[in-house]
Each structure stands twice: as C-alpha cells, then as structure tokens.
Amino acid sequence: MRRTVFNEDHEAFRETLRAFIEAEVVPVYDEWFAAGQAPRDFYYKLGELGVFGINVPEEFGGAGLDSHKFEAVLYEETARAGVQFGGSGVHVLLALPYIKMLATEEQKKRYLPKFVTGEEMWAIAMTEPGTGSDLAGMKTTARLSEDGTHYVLNGAKTFITGGVHAGKVIVCARTSAPREDDRRFGISLFAVDTRSEGYSVGRKLDKLGLKTSDTAELAFVDVKVPVEDLLGEENKGFSYLGHNLASERWGIAFGAYAQAKAAVRFAKNYVQDRTVFGKPVAHFQNTKFELAACQAEVDAAEAVADRATEALDAGELTPAEAASAKLFCTEVAHRVIDRCLQLHGGYGYMNEYPIARLYADNRVNRIYGGTSEIMKSIIAKNMGL
C-alpha cells in the first residue's frame, strides 16, 4: 500500500536529516550514551538545521508551518539510525504548543527567537515526588508578592526530561488552594528562567533507557518569577495541560511505530548476516515467520500512526483517538521489538547492538504521557462504558 502522508517537501527534509544524522550523530553516539546526555552544543546544530523552527511563526525566526509531519519524519529517521536527539523532543513537542497557545505577543518576542536557534532550550515540569500522574495533588506553590511584581516559587519536580540543559522550564505550580468541588483549580503555568536564584538542578536520573536524554530532579527555593512570565491565566493551568495531551500522545504513538519499524530492519539485516549451523539465520522458517508477523504488525501500526497524523494536522484528533493510537502503537512496538531482539540471540542483549538500546528506550512508551491502563480508561469512557 502506498503511503500518502508525506509529500516532496517531507522527503527532501528526510534526506537532509538522514545525512545530518550520519555525519553528526552516529559517529559520536556511543560517547553520548556513555555520558548519559547529548552535549549542549548539539542543540545549536539542530537550531541551524531548522528543526526547532518548523512550527514557529516566521516573524519569530521560524518556517511558519503548521504541521506535525516533519516531526514524524524525525521520529522515523532517528529510530532508523538507532539514535536519539537528547532532550530536544520535549523542546518541540511539549513546550512549543504551550508557548504558541498561551504566550502573549510580548512573551513570544522574548521567548521564540532563542527557542528557534537552540540558544534557550525548554523543558516542562509537571511531575512531583510522591504525586506521579496525580497532577491535581501537586505541592509546588507560587505565591504573588505583596507588591504584585513577581511570584515566589517553592517546591520540587522530578522526571524532568531536558532538565539538565534547559534555559527555560514551564513549571506547574499552585497559585491558589483547590476548591472542595474541584481539586484541579488553582494551578498556574510559569516560564521560569533556570538562572534564577534559588533554582537548582538535582540528580541527573539514571534511566533504564533513553540514555542520551537528560532527565533531572529540580528544586525551587524562593525563586522569584516575574509576573510577566505567567503563561495564560492564573489558576487555569490544569485545563491548559489537558489541551495538549492529544498531540503529546500522538508523538509517543508515532515514535513507537517508528521504533517497531526500525526493529524489523535491524533484525532483518542481522539474520541475513548471521550464520548458524552453516546457514544464515534468515534461512530458517521460524525466522521468516517471526519477521513476517512483525512486519504485519508494523504495517497496521503505520496505518494507525499515519491516520492520527492527518487528524492532528487537521485539528481533528480527539483525546480518545489519540489514546487509541498511543495504546495500539506502543503495545505493537513492545511485541515487535521483543521478538526482533529474540532473533538476535545473545547479541540482542548487548548494548553495542541498536536492538538492545531500542528495547530499553521503548519501554517507557507505555508509561509516560499516560499509562496503557489510562489509555484504556479513556477509550472505554468514550465508548460509553
């Protein structure tokens, strides 16, 4: 079946991106993996390549496009090469929608030019120790000063992807107590400068996978945040957080499909080269059947991912549809990558092989952005159950 989701512009971007990955990422990726993060200067290179500005309006230095298809190409090409672009995914997929949706014109003029060039990387801080997915239970507070010029931020966040290199972090904090009838009331969003006094980065967390993506703990002790850096309206932060969940879950779904597709490629190449009992592993019927079954699942995931992409670009992707795409694509990737690793035998367990890293990287897809169980709950509710 011929894919129709991408046009000539997307394919030209793919060629440029593939060449960039081969020249700038693949030769040094083992060093990034060992260090547990991509180097800071790599993000300047992504800025020069134009990756950060695709969906940023032209007046702020971007390309002025309104499409997620270039992001989709990026997911496919990084997975194909068995690499990650550090914490830059949060910068574009998570932070940018909030800036575009909530920032005033004055804020956009301050934020977006440096966003596009990579001079100022962004992260988003929601999760707190002890609260997990219960965002309404967050304890971090932001109290307005007596003179009304700034908020005073106190609290802690954890699992913050991009938290080590970030220059700005969208921090979710309580500006008012929750109401008896609405625990979600009272949360606000702030664009916090990481150079502020009282702001500190704690441990760089040692994760199972996504090793080149810096993930950190953050702490705020009497951090002064100018009122000019409040994003949107005070106390309405929870509704803003829910607004961007569909695009976030699309990103996870498409990324998972791309990983599954890459896993089949890695396994196919391996079994054609690897010889046992005097024959290539690809010669055995079990190998053929396993890869054929995996390919069929990848084909189905591709169709789901492409359909979700078209719906997202059209502004028609519903929360339930995004949940369905995420659930399906991440579960497919889990099965496919596991089977492709099995075909590698003992070598599949070695980190020098991309399938091993892919296996670890993929595991979080069924957790972040809402667990598979949460996705099922959303889908069931949409079914009227």
mmCIF file of C-alpha atoms in Angstrom, residues 5 55 65-69 246-247 250 305-318 321:
data_model
loop_
_atom_site.group_PDB
_atom_site.id
_atom_site.type_symbol
_atom_site.label_atom_id
_atom_site.label_comp_id
_atom_site.label_asym_id
_atom_site.label_seq_id
_atom_site.Cartn_x
_atom_site.Cartn_y
_atom_site.Cartn_z
ATOM 1 C CA VAL A 5 1.010 11.115 4.425
ATOM 2 C CA ASN A 55 6.233 25.243 13.502
ATOM 3 C CA LEU A 65 4.411 25.869 9.061
ATOM 4 C CA ASP A 66 1.546 24.265 10.944
ATOM 5 C CA SER A 67 2.176 20.560 10.584
ATOM 6 C CA HIS A 68 3.487 17.659 12.653
ATOM 7 C CA LYS A 69 4.603 15.704 9.604
ATOM 8 C CA ALA A 246 -3.627 14.704 22.187
ATOM 9 C CA SER A 247 -0.504 15.985 20.406
ATOM 10 C CA TRP A 250 0.359 11.309 19.056
ATOM 11 C CA ALA A 305 0.041 6.421 13.108
ATOM 12 C CA ASP A 306 -0.485 7.988 9.680
ATOM 13 C CA ARG A 307 -4.220 8.378 10.248
ATOM 14 C CA ALA A 308 -3.580 10.052 13.601
ATOM 15 C CA THR A 309 -1.039 12.375 11.961
ATOM 16 C CA GLU A 310 -3.533 13.514 9.343
ATOM 17 C CA ALA A 311 -6.187 14.066 12.008
ATOM 18 C CA LEU A 312 -3.787 16.044 14.200
ATOM 19 C CA ASP A 313 -2.743 18.320 11.340
ATOM 20 C CA ALA A 314 -6.409 18.893 10.522
ATOM 21 C CA GLY A 315 -7.159 19.779 14.141
ATOM 22 C CA GLU A 316 -9.497 16.803 14.414
ATOM 23 C CA LEU A 317 -7.606 14.327 16.617
ATOM 24 C CA THR A 318 -9.819 13.693 19.632
ATOM 25 C CA GLU A 321 -8.466 8.760 19.190
#
